[in-house]
PDB file of C-alpha atoms in Angstrom:
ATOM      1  CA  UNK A  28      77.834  -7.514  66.905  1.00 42.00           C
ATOM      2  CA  UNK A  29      74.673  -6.463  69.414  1.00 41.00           C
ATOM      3  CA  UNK A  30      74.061  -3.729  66.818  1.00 40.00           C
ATOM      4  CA  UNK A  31      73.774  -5.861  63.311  1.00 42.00           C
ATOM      5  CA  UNK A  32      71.781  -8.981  65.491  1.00 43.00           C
ATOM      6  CA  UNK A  33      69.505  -6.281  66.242  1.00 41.00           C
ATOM      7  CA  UNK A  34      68.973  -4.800  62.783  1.00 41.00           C
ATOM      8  CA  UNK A  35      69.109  -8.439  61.234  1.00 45.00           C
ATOM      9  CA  UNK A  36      65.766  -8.815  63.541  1.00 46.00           C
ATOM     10  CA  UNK A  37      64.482  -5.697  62.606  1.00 47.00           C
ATOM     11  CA  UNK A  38      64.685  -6.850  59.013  1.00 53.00           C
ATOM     12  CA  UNK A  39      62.707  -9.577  59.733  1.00 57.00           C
ATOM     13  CA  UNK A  40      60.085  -8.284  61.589  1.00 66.00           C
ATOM     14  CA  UNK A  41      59.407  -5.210  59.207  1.00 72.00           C
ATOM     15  CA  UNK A  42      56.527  -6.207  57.247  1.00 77.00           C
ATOM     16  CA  UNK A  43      55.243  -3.638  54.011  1.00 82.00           C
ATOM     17  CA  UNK A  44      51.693  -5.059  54.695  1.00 85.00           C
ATOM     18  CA  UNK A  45      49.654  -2.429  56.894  1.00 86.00           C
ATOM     19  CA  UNK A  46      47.483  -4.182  59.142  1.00 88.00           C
ATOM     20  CA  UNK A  47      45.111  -1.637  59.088  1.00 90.00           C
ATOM     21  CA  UNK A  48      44.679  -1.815  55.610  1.00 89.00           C
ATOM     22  CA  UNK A  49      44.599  -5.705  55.550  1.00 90.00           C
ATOM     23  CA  UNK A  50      41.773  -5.729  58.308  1.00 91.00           C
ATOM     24  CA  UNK A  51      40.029  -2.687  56.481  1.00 91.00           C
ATOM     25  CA  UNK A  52      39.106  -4.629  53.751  1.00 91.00           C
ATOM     26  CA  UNK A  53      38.513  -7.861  55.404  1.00 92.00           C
ATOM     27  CA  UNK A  54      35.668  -5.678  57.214  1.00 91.00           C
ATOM     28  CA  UNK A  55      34.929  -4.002  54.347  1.00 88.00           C
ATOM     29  CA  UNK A  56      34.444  -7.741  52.442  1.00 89.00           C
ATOM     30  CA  UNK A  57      32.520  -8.973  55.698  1.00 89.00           C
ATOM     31  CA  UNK A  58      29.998  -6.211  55.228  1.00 88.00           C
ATOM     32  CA  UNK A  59      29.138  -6.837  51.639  1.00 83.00           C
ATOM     33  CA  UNK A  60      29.398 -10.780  52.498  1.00 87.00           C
ATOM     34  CA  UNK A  61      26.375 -10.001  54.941  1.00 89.00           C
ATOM     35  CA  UNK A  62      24.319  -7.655  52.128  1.00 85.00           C
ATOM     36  CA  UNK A  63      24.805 -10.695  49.678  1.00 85.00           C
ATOM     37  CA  UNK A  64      23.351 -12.987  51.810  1.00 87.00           C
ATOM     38  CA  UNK A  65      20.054 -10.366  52.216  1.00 86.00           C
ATOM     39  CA  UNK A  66      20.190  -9.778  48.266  1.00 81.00           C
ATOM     40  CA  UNK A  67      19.893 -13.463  48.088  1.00 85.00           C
ATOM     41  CA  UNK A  68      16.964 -13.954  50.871  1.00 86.00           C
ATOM     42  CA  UNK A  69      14.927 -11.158  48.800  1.00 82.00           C
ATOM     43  CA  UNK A  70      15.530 -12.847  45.535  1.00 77.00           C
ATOM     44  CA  UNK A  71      14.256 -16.361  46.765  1.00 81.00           C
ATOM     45  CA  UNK A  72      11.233 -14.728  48.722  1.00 78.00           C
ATOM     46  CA  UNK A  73      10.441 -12.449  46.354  1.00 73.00           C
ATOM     47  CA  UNK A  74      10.818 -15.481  43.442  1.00 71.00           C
ATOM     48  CA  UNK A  75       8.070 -17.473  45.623  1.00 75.00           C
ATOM     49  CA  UNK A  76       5.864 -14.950  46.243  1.00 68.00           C
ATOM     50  CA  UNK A  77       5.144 -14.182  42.447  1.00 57.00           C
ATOM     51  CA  UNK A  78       2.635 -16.250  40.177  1.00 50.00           C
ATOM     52  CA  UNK A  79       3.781 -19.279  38.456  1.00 45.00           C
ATOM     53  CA  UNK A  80       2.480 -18.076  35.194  1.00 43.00           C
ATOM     54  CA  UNK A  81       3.925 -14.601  34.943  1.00 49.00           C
ATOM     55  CA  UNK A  82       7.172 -15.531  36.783  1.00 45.00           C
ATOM     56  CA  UNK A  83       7.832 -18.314  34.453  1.00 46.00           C
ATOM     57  CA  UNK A  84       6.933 -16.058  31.260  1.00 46.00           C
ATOM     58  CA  UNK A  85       9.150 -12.707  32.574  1.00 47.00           C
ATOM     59  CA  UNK A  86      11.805 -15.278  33.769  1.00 47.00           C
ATOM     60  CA  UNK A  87      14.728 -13.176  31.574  1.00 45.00           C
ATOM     61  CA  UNK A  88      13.978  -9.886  33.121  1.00 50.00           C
ATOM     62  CA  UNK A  89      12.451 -10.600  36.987  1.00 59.00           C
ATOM     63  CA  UNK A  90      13.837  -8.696  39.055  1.00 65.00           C
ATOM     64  CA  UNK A  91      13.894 -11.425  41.607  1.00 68.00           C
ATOM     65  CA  UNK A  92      16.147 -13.590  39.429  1.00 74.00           C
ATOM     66  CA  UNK A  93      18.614 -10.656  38.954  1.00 72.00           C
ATOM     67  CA  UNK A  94      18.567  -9.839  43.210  1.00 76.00           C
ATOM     68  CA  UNK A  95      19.327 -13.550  43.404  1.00 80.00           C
ATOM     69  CA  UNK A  96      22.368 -13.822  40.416  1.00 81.00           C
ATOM     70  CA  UNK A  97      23.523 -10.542  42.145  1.00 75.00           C
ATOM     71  CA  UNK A  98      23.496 -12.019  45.767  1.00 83.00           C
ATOM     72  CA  UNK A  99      25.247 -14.882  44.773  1.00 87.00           C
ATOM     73  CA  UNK A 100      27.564 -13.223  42.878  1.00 81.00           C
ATOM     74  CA  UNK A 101      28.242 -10.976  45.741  1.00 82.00           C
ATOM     75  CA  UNK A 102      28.518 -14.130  47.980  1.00 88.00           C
ATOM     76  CA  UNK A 103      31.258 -15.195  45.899  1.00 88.00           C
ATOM     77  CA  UNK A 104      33.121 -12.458  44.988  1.00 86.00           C
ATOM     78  CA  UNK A 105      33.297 -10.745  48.660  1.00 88.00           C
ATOM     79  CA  UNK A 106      34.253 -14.192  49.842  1.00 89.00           C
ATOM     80  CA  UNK A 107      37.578 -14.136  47.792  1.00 89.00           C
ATOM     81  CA  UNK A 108      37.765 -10.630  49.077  1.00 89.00           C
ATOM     82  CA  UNK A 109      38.115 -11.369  52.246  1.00 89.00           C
ATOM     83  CA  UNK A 110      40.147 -14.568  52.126  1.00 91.00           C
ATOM     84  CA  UNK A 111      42.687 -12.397  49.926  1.00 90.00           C
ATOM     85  CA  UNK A 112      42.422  -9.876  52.789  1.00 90.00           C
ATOM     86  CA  UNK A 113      43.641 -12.379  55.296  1.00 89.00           C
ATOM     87  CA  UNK A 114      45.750 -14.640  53.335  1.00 89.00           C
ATOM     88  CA  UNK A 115      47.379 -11.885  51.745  1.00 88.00           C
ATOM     89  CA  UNK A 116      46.531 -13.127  48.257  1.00 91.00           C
ATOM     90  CA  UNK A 117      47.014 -11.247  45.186  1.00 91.00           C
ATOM     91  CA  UNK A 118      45.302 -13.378  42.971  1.00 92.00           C
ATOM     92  CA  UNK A 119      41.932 -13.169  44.716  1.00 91.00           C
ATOM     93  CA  UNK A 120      42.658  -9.482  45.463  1.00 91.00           C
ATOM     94  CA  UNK A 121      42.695  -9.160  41.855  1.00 90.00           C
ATOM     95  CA  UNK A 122      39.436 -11.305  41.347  1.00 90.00           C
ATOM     96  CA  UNK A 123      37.843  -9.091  43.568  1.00 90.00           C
ATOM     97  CA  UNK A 124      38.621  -5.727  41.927  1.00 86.00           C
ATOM     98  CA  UNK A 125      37.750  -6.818  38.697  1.00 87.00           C
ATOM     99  CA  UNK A 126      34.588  -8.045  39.568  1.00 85.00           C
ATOM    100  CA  UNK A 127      33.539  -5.342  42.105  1.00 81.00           C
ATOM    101  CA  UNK A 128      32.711  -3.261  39.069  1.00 74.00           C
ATOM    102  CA  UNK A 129      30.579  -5.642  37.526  1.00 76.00           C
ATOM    103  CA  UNK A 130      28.713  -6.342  40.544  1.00 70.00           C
ATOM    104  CA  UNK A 131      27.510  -2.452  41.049  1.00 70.00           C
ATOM    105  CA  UNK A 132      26.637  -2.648  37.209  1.00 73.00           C
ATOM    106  CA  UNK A 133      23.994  -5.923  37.937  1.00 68.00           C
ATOM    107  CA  UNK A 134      22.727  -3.618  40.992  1.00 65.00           C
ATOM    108  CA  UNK A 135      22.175  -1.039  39.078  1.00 66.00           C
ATOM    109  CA  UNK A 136      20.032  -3.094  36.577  1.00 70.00           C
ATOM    110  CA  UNK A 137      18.445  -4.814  39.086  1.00 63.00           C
ATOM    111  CA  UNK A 138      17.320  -1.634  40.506  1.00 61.00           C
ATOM    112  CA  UNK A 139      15.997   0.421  37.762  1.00 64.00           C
ATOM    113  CA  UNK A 140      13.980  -3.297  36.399  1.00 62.00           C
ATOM    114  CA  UNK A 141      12.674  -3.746  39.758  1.00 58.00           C
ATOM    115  CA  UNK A 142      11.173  -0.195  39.013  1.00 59.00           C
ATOM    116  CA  UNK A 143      10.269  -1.024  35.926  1.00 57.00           C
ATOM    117  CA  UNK A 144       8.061  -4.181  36.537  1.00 56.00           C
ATOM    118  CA  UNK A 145       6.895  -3.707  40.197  1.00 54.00           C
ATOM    119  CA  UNK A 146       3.117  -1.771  40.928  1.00 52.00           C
ATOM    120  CA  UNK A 147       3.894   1.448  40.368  1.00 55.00           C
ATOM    121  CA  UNK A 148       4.799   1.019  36.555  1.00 75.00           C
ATOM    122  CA  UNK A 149       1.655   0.256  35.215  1.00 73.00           C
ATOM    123  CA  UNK A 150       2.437  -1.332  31.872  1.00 79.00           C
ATOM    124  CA  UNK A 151       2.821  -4.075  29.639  1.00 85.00           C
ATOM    125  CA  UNK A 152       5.116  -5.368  27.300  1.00 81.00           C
ATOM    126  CA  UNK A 153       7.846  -3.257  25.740  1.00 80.00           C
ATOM    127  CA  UNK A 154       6.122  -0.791  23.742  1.00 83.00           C
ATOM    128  CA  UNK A 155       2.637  -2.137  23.926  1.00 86.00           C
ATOM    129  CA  UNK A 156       0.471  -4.768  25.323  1.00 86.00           C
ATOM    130  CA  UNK A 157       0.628  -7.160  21.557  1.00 87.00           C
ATOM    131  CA  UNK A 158       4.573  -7.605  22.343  1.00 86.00           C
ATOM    132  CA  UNK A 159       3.724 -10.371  24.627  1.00 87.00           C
ATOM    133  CA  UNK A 160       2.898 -12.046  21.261  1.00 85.00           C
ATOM    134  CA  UNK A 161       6.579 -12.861  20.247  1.00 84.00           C
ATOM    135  CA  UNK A 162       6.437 -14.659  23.662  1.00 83.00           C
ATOM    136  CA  UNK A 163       6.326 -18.962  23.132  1.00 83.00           C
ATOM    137  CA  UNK A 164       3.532 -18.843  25.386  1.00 83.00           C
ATOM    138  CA  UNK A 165       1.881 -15.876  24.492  1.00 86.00           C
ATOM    139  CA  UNK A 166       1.865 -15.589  20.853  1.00 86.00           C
ATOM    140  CA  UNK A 167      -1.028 -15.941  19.161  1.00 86.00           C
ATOM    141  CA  UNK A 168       0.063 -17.867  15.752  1.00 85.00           C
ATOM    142  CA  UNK A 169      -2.163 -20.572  14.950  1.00 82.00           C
ATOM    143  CA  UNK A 170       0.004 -23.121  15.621  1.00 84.00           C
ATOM    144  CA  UNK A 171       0.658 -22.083  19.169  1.00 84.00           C
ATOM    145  CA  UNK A 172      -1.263 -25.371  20.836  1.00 83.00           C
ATOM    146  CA  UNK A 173      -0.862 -23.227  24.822  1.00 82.00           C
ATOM    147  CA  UNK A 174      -3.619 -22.398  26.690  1.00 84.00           C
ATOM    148  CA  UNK A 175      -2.129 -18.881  27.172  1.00 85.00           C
ATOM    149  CA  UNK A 176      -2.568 -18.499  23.386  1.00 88.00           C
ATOM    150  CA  UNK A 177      -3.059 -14.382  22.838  1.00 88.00           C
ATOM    151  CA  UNK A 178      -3.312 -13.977  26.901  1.00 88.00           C
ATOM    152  CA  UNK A 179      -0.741 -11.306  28.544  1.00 89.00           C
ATOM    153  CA  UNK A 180       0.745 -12.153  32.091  1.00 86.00           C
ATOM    154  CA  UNK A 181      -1.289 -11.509  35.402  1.00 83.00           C
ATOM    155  CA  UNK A 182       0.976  -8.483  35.887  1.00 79.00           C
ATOM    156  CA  UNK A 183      -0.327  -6.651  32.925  1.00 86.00           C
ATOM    157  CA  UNK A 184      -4.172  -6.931  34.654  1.00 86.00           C
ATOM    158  CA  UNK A 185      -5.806  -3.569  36.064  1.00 85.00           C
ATOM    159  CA  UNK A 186      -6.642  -4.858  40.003  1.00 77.00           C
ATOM    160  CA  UNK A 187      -9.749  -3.431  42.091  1.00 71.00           C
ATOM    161  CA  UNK A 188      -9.158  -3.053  45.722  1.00 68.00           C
ATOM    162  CA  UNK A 189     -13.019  -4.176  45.818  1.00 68.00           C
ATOM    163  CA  UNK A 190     -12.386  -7.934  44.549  1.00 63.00           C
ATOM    164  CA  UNK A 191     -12.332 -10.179  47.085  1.00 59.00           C
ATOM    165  CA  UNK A 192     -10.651 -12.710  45.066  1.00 58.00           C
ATOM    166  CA  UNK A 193      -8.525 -12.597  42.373  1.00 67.00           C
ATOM    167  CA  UNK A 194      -8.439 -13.110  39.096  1.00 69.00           C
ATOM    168  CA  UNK A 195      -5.095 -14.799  37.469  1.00 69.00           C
ATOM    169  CA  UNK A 196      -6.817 -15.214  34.612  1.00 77.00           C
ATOM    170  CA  UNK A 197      -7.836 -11.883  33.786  1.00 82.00           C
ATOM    171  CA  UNK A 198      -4.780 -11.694  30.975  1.00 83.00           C
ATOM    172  CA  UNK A 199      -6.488 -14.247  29.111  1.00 86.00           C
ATOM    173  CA  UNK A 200      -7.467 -13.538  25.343  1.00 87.00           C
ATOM    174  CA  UNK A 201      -6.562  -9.787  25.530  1.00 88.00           C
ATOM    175  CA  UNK A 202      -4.085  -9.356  22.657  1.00 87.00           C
ATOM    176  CA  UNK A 203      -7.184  -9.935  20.329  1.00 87.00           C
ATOM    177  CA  UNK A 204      -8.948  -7.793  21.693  1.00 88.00           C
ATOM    178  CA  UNK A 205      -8.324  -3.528  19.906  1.00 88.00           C
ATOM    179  CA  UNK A 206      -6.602  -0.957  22.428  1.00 86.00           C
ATOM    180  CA  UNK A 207      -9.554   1.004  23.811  1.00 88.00           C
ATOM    181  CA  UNK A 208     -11.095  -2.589  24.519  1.00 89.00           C
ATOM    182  CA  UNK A 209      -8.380  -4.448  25.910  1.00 87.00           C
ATOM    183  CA  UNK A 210      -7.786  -0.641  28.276  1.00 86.00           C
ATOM    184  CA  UNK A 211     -10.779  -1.964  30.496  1.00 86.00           C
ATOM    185  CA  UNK A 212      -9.106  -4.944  31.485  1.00 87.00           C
ATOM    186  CA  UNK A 213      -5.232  -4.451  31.182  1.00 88.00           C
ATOM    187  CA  UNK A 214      -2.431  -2.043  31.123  1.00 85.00           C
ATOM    188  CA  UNK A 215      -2.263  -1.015  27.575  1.00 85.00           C
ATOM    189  CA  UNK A 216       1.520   1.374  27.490  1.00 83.00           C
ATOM    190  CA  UNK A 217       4.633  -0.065  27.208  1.00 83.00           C
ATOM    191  CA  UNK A 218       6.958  -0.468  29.717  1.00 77.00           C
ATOM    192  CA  UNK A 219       9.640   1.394  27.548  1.00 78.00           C
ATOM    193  CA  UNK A 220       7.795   4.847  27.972  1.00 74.00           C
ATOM    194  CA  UNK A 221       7.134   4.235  31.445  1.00 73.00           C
ATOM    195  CA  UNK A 222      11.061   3.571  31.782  1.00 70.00           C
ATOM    196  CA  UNK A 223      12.109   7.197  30.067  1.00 71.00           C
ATOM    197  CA  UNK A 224       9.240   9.319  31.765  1.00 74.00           C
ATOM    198  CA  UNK A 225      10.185   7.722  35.141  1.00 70.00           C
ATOM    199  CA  UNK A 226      14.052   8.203  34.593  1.00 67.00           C
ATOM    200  CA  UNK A 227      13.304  11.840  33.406  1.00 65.00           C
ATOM    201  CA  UNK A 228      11.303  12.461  36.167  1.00 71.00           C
ATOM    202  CA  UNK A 229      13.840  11.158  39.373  1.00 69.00           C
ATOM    203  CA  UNK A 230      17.602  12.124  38.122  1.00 62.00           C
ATOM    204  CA  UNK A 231      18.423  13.579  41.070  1.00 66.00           C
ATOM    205  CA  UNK A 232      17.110  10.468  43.225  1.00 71.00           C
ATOM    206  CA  UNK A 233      18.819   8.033  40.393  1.00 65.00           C
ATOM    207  CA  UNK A 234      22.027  10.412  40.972  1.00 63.00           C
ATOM    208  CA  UNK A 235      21.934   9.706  44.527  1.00 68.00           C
ATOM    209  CA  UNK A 236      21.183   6.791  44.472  1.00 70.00           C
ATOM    210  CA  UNK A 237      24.366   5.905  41.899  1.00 66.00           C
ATOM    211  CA  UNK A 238      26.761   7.988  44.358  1.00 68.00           C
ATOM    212  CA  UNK A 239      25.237   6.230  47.246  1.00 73.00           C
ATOM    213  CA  UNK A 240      26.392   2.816  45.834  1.00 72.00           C
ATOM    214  CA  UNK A 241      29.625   4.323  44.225  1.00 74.00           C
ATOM    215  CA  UNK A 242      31.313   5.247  47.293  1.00 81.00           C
ATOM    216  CA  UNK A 243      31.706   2.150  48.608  1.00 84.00           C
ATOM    217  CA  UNK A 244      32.422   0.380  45.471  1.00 81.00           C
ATOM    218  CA  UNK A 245      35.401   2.855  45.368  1.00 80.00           C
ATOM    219  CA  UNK A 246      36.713   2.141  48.643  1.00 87.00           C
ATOM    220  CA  UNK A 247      36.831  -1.246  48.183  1.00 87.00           C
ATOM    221  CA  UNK A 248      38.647  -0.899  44.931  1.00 84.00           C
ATOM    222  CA  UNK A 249      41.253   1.721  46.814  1.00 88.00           C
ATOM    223  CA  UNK A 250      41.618  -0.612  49.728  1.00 90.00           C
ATOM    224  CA  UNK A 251      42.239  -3.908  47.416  1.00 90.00           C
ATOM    225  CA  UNK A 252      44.828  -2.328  45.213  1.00 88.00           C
ATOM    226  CA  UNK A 253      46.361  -0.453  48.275  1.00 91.00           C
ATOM    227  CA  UNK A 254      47.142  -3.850  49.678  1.00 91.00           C
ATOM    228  CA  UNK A 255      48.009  -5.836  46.357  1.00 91.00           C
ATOM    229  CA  UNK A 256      51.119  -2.679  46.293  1.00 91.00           C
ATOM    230  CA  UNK A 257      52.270  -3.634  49.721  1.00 91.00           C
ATOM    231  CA  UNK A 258      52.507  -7.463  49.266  1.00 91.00           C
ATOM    232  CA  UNK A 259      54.063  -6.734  45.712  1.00 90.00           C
ATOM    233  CA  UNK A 260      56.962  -4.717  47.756  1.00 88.00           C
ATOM    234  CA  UNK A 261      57.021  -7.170  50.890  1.00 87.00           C
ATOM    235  CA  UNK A 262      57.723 -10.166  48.310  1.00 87.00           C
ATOM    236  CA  UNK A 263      60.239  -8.156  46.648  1.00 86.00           C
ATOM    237  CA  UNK A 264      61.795  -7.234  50.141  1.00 83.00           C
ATOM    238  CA  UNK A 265      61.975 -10.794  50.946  1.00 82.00           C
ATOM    239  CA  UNK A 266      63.392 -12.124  47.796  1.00 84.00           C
ATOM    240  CA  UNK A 267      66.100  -9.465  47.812  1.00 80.00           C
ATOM    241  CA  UNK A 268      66.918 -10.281  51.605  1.00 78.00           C
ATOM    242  CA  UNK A 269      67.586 -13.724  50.237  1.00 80.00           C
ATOM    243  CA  UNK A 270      69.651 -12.467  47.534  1.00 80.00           C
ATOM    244  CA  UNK A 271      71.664 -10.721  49.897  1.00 72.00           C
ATOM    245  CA  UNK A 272      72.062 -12.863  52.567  1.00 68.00           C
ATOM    246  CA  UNK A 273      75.182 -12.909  53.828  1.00 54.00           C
ATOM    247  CA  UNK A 274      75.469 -15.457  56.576  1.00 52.00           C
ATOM    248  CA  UNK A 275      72.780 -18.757  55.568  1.00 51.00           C
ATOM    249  CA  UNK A 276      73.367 -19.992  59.095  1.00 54.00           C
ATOM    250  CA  UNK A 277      72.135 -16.340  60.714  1.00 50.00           C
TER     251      UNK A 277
END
């Protein structure tokens, strides 16, 4: 009688669900909570920092905008993470997985754009400095009524350390100008070229980088689906304990 009391606790107590596991990747979850909340603080600075002007016409592809969707995102995500974590839930577990792929996929872009536009690309447009010209803004149709009418964004001007103040308006007029001309005032090259040259020129650094952000990615993926087995067999070892229970007033 002493013996089946005793197993009949044991039963019970016995739990599939590793706590280190469980607390693993609420840690895990808590970390990337943390980075998503920096992601976002870079996004909003960085958005407020830039010039009205050229933030407003590169809205689609700033890199600030990106940091911030990914931050948030992230936010999101890593909060389901760890509330699955602790609350043992599979569908957020799930949520979590599936999205932790897509999340390293918007870092990645974020990254290699944030390359792309920021001071050390020196270029404008996508394969020259005219492209701005199929912007709303920018294009220089005659029934374009803006006062950016054939201008290209601040970000596209050549800056002299010498100037002791800037000009914003340096972009303005320059897609009429020929490409030797408009050379004196703006970056001509496309930001294309720039892209490939750059990407040919750091593979190793991109391939670290990659790995660097891969690792992680992985282990939370290992970790979430490690857990999602064990409270798939701990449900199944509860519903067949109350198949097979044999005394309902034990």
């Amino acid at each position: 009688m002493g013996k089946r009391a005793a197993l009949a606790t044991y039963d019970k107590e016995f739990s599939f669900v590793s706590p280190v596991v469980k607390y693993l990747l609420f840690l895990f979850n808590l970390i990337f909570w943390m980075i998503s909340l920096v992601l976002m603080s870079i996004g909003i600075y960085a958005r407020m920092m830039k010039h009205a002007e050229a933030a407003m016409a590169c809205l689609a592809v700033d890199p600030a905008i990106l940091l911030l969707i990914v931050g948030v995102l992230m936010f999101f995500i890593t909060f389901c993470g760890c509330v699955g974590s602790l609350r043992e839930n599979i569908c957020l577990l799930q949520t979590f997985c599936i999205f932790l792929t897509i999340i390293f996929l918007l870092q990645l872009a974020a990254g290699v754009l944030g390359f792309v536009f920021s001071d050390k690309f020196s270029c404008c447009g996508g394969v020259t400095y005219t492209d701005w010209s199929q912007n709303m803004y920018f294009n220089c149709t005659t029934d374009n009524r803006s006062r950016e009418r054939c201008s290209v964004p601040f970000s596209c001007c050549l800056l002299s350390k010498d100037e002791a103040v800037i000009n914003t308006m340096c972009g303005r007029g320059m897609q009429e100008l020929p490409f030797l001309q408009a050379g004196a005032f703006i970056h001509t090259n496309g930001c294309i070229d720039k892209l490939v040259n750059w990407i040919h020129s750091n593979l190793f650094m991109l391939g670290g980088i990659a790995l660097g952000l891969a690792i992680p990615q992985l282990v939370g993926i290992l970790l979430s689906q490690i857990l999602i087995n064990q409270i798939k067999d701990q449900i199944e070892l509860q519903n067949y304990n109350l198949q097979h229970r044999t005394d309902p007033w034990q």
